[in-house]
Coordinates of N, CA and C in Angstrom, one line a residue:
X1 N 13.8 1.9 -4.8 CA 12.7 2.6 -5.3 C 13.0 4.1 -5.4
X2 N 13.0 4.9 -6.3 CA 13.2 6.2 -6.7 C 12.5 7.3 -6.2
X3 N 12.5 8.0 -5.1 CA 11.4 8.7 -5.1 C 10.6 9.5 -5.6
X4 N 10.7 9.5 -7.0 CA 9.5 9.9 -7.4 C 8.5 9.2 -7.6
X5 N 9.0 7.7 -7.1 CA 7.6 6.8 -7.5 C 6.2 6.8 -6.8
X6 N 6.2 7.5 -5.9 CA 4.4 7.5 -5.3 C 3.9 8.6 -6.4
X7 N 4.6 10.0 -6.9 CA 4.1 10.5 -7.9 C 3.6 10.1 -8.7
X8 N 4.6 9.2 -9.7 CA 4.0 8.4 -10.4 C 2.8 7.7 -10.6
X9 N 2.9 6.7 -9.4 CA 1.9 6.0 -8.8 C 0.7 6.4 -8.5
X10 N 0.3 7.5 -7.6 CA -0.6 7.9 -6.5 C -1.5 9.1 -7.8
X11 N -0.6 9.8 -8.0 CA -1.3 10.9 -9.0 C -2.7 10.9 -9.2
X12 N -2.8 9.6 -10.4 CA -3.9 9.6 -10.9 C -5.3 9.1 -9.8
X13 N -4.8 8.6 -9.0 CA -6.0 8.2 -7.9 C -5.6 8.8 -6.8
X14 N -4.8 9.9 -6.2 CA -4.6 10.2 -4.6 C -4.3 11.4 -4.7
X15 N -3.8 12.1 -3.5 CA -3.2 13.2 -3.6 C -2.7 13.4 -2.5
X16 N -1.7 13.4 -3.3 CA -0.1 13.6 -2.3 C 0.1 14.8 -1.2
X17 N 0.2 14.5 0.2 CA -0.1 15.9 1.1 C 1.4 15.9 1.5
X18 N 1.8 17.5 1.8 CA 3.1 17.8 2.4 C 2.6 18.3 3.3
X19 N 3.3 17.9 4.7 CA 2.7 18.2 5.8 C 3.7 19.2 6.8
X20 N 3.5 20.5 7.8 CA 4.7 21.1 8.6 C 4.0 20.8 9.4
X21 N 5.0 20.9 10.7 CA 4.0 21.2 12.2 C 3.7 22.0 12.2
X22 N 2.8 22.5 12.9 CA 2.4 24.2 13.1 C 3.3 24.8 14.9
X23 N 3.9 23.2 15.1 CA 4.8 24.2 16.1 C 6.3 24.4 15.9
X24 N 6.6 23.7 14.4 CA 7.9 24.2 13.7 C 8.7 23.3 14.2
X25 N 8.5 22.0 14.8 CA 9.3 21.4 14.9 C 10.1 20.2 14.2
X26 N 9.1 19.8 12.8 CA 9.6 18.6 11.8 C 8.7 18.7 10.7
X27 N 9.0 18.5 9.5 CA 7.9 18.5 8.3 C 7.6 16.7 8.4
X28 N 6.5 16.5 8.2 CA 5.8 15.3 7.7 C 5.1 15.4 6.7
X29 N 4.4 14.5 5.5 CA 3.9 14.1 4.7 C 3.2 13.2 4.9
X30 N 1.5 13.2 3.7 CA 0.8 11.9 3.8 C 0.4 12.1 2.2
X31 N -0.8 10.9 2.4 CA -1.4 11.0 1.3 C -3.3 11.2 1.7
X32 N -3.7 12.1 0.8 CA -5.0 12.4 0.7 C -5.6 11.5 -0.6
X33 N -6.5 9.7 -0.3 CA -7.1 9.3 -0.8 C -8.5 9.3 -1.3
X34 N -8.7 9.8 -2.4 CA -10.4 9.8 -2.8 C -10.8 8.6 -3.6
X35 N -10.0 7.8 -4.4 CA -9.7 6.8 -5.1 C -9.3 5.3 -4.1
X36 N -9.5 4.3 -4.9 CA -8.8 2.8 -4.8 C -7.2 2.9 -4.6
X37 N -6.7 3.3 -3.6 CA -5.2 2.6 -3.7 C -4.3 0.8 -3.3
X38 N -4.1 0.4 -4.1 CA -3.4 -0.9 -3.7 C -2.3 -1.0 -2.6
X39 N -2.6 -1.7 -1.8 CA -1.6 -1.6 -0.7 C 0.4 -1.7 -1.3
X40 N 0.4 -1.9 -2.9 CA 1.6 -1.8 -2.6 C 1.8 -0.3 -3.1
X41 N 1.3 0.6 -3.2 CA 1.3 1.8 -4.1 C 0.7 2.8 -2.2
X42 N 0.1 2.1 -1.7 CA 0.4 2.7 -0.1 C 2.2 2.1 0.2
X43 N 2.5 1.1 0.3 CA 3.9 1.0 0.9 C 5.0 1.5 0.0
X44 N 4.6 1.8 -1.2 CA 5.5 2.7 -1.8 C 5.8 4.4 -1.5
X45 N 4.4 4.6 -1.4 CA 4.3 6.0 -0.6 C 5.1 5.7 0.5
X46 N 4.7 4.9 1.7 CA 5.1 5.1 2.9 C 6.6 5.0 3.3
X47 N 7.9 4.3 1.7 CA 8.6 4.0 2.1 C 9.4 5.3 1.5
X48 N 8.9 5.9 0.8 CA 9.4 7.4 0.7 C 9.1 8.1 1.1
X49 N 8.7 8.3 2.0 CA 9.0 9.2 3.4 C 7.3 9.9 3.5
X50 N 5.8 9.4 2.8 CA 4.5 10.2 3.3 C 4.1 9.2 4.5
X51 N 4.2 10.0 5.5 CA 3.9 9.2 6.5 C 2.3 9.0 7.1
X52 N 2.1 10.3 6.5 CA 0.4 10.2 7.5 C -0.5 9.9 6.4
X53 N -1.9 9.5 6.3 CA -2.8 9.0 5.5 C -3.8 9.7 5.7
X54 N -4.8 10.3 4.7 CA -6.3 10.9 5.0 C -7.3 9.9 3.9
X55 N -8.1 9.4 4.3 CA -9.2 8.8 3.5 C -10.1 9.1 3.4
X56 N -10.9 9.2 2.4 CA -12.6 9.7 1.9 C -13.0 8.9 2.4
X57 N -14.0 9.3 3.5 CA -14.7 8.0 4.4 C -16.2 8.1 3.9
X58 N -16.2 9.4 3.5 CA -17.9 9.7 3.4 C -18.3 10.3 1.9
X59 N -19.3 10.5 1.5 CA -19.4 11.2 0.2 C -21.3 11.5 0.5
X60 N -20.7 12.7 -0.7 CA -22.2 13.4 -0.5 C -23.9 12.4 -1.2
X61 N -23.2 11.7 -1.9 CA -24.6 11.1 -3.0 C -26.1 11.4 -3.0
X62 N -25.7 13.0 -3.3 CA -26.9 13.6 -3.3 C -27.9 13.4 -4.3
X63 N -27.7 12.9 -5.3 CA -28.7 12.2 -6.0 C -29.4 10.9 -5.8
X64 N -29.3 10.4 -4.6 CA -29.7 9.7 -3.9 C -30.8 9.7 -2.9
X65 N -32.0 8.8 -2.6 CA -32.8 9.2 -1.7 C -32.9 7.6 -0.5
X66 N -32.4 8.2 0.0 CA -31.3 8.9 1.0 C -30.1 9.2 0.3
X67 N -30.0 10.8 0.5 CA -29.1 11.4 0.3 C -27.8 10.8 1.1
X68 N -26.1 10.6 1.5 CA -25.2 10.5 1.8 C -25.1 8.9 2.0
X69 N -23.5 8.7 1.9 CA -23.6 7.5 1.7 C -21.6 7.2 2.6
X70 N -21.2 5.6 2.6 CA -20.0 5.7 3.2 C -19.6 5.6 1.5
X71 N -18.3 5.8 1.5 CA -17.5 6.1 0.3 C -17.1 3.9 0.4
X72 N -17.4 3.5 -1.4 CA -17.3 2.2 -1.5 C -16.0 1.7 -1.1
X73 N -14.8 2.6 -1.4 CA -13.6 2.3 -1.3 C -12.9 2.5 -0.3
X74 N -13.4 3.2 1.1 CA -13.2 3.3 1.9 C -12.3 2.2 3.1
X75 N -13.0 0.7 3.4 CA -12.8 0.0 4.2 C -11.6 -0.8 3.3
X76 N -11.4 -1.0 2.0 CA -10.0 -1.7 1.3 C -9.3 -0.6 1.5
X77 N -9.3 0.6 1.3 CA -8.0 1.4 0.9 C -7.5 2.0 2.5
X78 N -8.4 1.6 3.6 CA -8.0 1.4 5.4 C -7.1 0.2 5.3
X79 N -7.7 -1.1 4.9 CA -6.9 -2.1 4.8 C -5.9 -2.0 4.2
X80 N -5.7 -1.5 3.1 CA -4.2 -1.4 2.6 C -3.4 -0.1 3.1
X81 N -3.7 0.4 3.1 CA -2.8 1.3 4.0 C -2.1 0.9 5.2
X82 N -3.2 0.1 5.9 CA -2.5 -0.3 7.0 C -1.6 -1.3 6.5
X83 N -1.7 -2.4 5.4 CA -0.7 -3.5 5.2 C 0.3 -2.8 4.7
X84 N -0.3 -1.6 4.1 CA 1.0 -0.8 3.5 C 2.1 -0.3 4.7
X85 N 1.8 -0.2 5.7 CA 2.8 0.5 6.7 C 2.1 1.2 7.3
X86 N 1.2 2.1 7.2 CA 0.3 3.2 8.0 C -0.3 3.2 8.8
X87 N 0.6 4.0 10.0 CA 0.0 3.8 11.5 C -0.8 5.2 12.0
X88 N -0.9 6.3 11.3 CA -1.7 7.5 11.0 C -2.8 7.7 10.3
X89 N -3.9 7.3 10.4 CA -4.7 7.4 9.2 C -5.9 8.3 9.4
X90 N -6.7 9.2 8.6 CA -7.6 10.0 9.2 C -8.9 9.7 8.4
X91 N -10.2 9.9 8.3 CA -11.1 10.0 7.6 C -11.6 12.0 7.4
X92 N -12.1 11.8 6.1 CA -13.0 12.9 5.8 C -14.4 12.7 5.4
X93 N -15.1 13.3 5.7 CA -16.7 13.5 5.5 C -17.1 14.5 4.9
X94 N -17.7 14.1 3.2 CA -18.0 15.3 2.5 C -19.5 15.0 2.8
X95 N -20.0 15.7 3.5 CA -21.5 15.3 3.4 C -22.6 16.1 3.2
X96 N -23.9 15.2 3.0 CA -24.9 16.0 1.8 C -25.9 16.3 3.2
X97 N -25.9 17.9 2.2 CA -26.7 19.0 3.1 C -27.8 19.4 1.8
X98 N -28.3 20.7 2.5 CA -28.9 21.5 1.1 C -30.3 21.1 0.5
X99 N -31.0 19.8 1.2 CA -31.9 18.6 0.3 C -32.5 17.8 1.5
X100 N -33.9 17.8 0.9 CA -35.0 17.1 1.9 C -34.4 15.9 1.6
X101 N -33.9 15.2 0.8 CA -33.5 14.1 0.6 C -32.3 13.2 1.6
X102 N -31.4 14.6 2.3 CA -30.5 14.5 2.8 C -30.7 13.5 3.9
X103 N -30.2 12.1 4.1 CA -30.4 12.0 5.7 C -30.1 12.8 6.7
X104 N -30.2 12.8 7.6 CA -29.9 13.7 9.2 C -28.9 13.8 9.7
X105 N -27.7 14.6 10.1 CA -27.0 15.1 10.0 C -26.2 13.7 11.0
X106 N -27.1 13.6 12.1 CA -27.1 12.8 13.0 C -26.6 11.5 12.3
X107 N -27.4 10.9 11.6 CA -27.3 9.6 10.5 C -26.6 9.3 9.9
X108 N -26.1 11.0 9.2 CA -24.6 10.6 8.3 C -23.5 10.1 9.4
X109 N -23.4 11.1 10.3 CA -22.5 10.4 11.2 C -22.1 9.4 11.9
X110 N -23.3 8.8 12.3 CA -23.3 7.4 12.9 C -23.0 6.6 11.5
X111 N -23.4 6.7 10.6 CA -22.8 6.1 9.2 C -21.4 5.7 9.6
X112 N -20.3 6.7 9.9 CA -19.5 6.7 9.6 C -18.6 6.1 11.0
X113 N -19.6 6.0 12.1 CA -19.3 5.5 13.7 C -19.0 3.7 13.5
X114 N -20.5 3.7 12.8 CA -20.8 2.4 12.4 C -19.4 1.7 11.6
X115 N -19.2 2.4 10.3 CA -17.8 2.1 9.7 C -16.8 1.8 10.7
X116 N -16.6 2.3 11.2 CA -15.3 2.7 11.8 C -15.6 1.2 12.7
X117 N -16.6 1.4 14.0 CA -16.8 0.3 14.8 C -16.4 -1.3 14.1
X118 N -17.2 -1.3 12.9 CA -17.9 -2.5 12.4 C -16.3 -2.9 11.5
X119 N -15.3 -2.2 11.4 CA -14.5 -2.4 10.5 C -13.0 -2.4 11.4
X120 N -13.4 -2.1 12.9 CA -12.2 -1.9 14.2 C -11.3 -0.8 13.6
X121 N -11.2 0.2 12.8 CA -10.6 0.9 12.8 C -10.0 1.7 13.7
X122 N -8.8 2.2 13.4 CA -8.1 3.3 14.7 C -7.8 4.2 14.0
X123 N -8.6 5.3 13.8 CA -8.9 6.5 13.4 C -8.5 7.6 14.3
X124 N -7.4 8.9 13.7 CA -6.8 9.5 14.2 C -8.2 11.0 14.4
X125 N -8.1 11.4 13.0 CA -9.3 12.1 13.5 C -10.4 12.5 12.0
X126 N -11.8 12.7 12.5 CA -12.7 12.6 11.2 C -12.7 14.3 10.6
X127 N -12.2 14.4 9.5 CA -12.2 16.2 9.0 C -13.6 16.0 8.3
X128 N -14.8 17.3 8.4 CA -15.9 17.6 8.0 C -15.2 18.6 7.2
X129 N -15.7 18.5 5.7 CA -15.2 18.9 4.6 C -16.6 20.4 4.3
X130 N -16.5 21.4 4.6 CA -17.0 22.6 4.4 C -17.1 22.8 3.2
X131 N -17.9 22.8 1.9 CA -17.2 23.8 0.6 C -18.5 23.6 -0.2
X132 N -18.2 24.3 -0.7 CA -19.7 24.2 -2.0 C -19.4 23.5 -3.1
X133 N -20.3 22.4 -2.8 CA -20.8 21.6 -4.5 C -21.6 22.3 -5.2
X134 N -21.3 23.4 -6.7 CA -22.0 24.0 -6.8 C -23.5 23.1 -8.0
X135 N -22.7 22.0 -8.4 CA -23.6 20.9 -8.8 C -24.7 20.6 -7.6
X136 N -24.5 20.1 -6.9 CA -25.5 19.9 -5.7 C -26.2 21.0 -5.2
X137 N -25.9 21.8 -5.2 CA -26.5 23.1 -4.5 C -26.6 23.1 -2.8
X138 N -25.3 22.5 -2.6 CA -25.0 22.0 -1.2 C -25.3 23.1 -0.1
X139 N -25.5 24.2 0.0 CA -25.5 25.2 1.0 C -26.5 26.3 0.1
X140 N -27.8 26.1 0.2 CA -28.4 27.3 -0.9 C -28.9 28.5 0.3
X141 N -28.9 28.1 1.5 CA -28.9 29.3 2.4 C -27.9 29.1 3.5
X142 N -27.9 30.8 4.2 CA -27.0 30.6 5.2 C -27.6 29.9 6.5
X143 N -28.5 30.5 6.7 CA -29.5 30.2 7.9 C -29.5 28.4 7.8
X144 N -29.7 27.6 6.6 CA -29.6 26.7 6.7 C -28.4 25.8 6.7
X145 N -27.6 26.7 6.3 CA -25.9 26.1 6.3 C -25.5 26.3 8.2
X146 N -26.3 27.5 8.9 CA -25.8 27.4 10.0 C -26.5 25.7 10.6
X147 N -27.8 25.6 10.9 CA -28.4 24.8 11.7 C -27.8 23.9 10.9
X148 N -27.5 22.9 9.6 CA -27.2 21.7 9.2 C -25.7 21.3 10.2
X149 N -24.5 22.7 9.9 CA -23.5 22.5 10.8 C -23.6 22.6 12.5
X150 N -24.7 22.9 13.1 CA -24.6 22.7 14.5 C -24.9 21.3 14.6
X151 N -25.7 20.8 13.6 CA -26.5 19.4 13.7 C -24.9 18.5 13.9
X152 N -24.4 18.6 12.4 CA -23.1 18.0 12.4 C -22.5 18.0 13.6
X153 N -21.9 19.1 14.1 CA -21.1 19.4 15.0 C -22.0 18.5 16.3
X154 N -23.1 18.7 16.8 CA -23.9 18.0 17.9 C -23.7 16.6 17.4
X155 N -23.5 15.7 16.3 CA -23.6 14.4 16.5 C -21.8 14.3 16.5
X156 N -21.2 15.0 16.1 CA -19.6 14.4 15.9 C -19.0 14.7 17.5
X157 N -19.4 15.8 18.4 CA -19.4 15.8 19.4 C -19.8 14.5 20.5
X158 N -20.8 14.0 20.0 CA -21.0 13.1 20.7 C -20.7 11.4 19.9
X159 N -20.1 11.7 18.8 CA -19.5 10.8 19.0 C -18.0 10.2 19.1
X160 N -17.4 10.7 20.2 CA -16.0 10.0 20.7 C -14.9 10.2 20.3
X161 N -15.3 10.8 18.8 CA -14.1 10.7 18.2 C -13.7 12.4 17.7
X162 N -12.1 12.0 17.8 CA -11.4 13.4 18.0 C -12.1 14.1 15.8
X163 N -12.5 15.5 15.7 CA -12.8 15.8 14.5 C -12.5 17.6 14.3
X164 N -12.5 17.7 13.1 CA -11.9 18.9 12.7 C -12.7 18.9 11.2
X165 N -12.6 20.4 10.7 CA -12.9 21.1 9.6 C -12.1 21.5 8.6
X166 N -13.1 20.9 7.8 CA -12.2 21.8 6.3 C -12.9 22.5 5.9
X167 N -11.8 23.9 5.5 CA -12.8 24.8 4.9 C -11.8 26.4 4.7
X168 N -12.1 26.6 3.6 CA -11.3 28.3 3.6 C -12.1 29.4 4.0
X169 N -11.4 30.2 4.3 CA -12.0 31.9 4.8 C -13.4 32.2 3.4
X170 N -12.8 32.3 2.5 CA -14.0 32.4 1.3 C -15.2 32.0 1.6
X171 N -14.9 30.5 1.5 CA -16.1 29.8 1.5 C -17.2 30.2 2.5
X172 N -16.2 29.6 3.8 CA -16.7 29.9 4.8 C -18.0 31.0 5.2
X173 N -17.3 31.9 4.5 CA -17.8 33.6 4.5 C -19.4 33.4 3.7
X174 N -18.9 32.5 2.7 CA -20.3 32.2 1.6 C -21.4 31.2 2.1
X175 N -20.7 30.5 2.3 CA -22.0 29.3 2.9 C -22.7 29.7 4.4
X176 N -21.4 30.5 5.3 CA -22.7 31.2 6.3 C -23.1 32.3 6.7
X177 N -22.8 33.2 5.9 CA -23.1 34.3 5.9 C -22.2 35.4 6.6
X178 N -21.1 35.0 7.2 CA -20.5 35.5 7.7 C -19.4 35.1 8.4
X179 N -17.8 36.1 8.2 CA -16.6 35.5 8.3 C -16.2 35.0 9.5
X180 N -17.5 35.6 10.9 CA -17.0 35.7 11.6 C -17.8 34.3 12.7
X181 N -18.9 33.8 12.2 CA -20.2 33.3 12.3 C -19.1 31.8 12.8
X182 N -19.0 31.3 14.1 CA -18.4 30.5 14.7 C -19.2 29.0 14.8
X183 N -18.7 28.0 14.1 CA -18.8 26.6 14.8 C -18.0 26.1 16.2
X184 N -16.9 25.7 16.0 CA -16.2 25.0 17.2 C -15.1 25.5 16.6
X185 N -14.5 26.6 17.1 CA -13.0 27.3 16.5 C -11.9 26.1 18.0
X186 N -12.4 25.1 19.0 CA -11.8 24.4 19.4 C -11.1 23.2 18.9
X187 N -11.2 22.8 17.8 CA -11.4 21.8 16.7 C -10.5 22.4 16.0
X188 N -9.2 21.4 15.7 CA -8.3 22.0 14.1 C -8.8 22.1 13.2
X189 N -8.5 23.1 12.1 CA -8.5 23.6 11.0 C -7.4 23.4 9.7
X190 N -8.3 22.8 8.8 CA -7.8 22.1 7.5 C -8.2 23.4 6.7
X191 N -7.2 24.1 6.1 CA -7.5 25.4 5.0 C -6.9 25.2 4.0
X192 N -7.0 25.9 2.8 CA -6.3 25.9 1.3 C -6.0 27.3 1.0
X193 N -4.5 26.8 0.8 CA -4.5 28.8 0.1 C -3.0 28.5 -0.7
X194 N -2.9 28.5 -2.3 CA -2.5 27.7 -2.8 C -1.1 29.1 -3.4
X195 N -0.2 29.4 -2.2 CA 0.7 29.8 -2.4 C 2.2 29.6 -2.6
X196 N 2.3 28.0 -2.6 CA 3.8 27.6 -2.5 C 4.6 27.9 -1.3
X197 N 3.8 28.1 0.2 CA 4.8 28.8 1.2 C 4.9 28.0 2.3
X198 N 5.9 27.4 2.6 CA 5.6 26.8 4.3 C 5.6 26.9 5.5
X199 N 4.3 28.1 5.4 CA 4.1 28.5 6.7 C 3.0 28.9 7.0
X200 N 2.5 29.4 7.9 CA 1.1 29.6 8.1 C 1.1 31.2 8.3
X201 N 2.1 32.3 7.9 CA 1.8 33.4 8.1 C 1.0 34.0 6.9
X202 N 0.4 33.4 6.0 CA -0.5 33.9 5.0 C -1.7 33.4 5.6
X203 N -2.5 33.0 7.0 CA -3.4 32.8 7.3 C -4.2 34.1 7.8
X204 N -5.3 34.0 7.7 CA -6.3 35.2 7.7 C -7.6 34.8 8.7
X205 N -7.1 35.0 10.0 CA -8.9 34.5 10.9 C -10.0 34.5 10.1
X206 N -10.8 33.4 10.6 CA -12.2 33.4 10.3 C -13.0 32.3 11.2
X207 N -14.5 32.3 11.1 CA -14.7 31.2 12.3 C -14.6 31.4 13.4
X208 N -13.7 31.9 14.4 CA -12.9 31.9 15.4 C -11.7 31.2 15.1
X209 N -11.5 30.8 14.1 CA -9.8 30.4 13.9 C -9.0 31.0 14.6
X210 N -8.0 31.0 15.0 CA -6.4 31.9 14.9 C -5.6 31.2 14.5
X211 N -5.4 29.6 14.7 CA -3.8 29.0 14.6 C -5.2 27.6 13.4
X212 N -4.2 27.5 12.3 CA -4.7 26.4 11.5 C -3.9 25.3 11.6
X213 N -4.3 23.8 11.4 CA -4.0 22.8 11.9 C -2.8 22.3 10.2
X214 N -4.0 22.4 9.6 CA -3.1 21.9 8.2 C -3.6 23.0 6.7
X215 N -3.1 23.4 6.2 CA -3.2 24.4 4.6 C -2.6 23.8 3.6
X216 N -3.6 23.4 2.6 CA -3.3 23.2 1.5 C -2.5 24.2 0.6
X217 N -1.3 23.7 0.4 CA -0.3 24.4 -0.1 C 0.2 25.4 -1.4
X218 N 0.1 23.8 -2.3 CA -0.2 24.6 -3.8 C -0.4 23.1 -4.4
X219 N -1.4 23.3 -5.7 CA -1.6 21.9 -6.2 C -0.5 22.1 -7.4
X220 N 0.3 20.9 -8.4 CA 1.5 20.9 -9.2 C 0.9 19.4 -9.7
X221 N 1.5 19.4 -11.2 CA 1.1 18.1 -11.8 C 0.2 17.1 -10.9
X222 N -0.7 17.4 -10.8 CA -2.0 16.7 -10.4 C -2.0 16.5 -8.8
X223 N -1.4 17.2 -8.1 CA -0.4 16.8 -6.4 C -1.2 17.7 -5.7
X224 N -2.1 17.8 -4.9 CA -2.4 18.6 -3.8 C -1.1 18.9 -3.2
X225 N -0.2 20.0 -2.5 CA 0.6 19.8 -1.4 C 0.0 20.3 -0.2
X226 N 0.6 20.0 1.2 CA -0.2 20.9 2.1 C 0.9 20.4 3.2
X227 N 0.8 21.7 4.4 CA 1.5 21.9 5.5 C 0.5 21.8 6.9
X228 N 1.2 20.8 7.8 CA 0.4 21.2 9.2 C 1.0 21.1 10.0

């Protein structure tokens, strides 16, 4: 198999992640799925060297009443991953804020407890995806962007499982009003800053950040890359 074939392959439904340690000891690679992948287009990734997996576990479906929902593709593209070879796998949670319609912060999460339980998954860890849908109107104040994310944070806290954030300094700054305005800076950090560099010296505190977990790199024919 050639390695460019997961490019080939994955492109149009995934996105290819380049991964560093942040303590400099080995680069790793995965793939970031939002799409259907077939388990042999996971074992093709896996046998060219992306070793770690992130899956869209959750989605916002805010035109929905009840607002959030688990992502349909979720529990096949766990399964194939795993038949694919994948012993790393992580979920993300884009979830719907912003809307009386929204379920409860609490609810999206057990959503996703429930998945996991009901489907025996071994989930490395759940990333809460920070960012503005500016379709949705996902974050229309800060005051409310703060209390939706303590809600979050209070139910992912209590439930069991290891979780972390996504989110840039920008955004961050936008949806709560402030750069400095802390959730759980104990929790790794998923950022983007789309320089081409592999390293984390173009990081810029915010949150209580100091050390980020993983940075999106730079995106290239349709490829997220990223380092952690």
């Amino acid at each position: 198999m050639k390695p460019s074939s997961p490019f080939t392959i994955l492109a149009s439904v995934a996105t290819v992640l380049s991964f560093f340690s942040n303590i400099g000891v080995e680069a790793a690679t995965g793939v970031d799925a939002s799409s259907l992948i077939t388990t042999e287009q996971w074992a093709c990734a896996k046998e060219t060297g992306y070793e770690n997996a992130i899956i869209r576990g959750y989605i916002e479906a805010w035109g929905q009443n009840p607002g959030g929902a688990v992502d349909k593709n979720v529990v096949e593209n766990y399964k194939n991953a795993i038949a694919g070879g994948y012993t790393s796998v992580d979920l993300y949670i884009f979830p719907c804020t912003g809307r009386d319609t929204c379920k409860p912060p609490a609810d999206q999460v057990q959503d996703v407890i429930n998945l996991i339980d009901e489907n025996t998954m071994d989930i490395g860890t759940l990333w809460l995806d920070v960012e503005v849908d500016p379709e949705a109107d996902n974050f229309p104040s800060a005051e409310g962007a703060r209390t939706a994310l303590q809600e979050f944070k209070k139910a992912l806290d209590n439930s069991g499982e290891k979780w972390g954030v996504y989110a840039s300094k920008v955004q961050w700054t936008s949806i709560t009003g402030s750069v400095d305005w802390e959730l759980d800076s104990s929790v790794p950090l998923w950022y983007p800053h789309y320089d081409d560099v592999m390293s984390f010296d173009d990081f810029e505190s915010f949150g209580g950040w100091t050390t980020p977990t993983i940075k999106v790199k730079y995106y290239q024919n349709g490829l997220l890359i990223m380092i952690t």
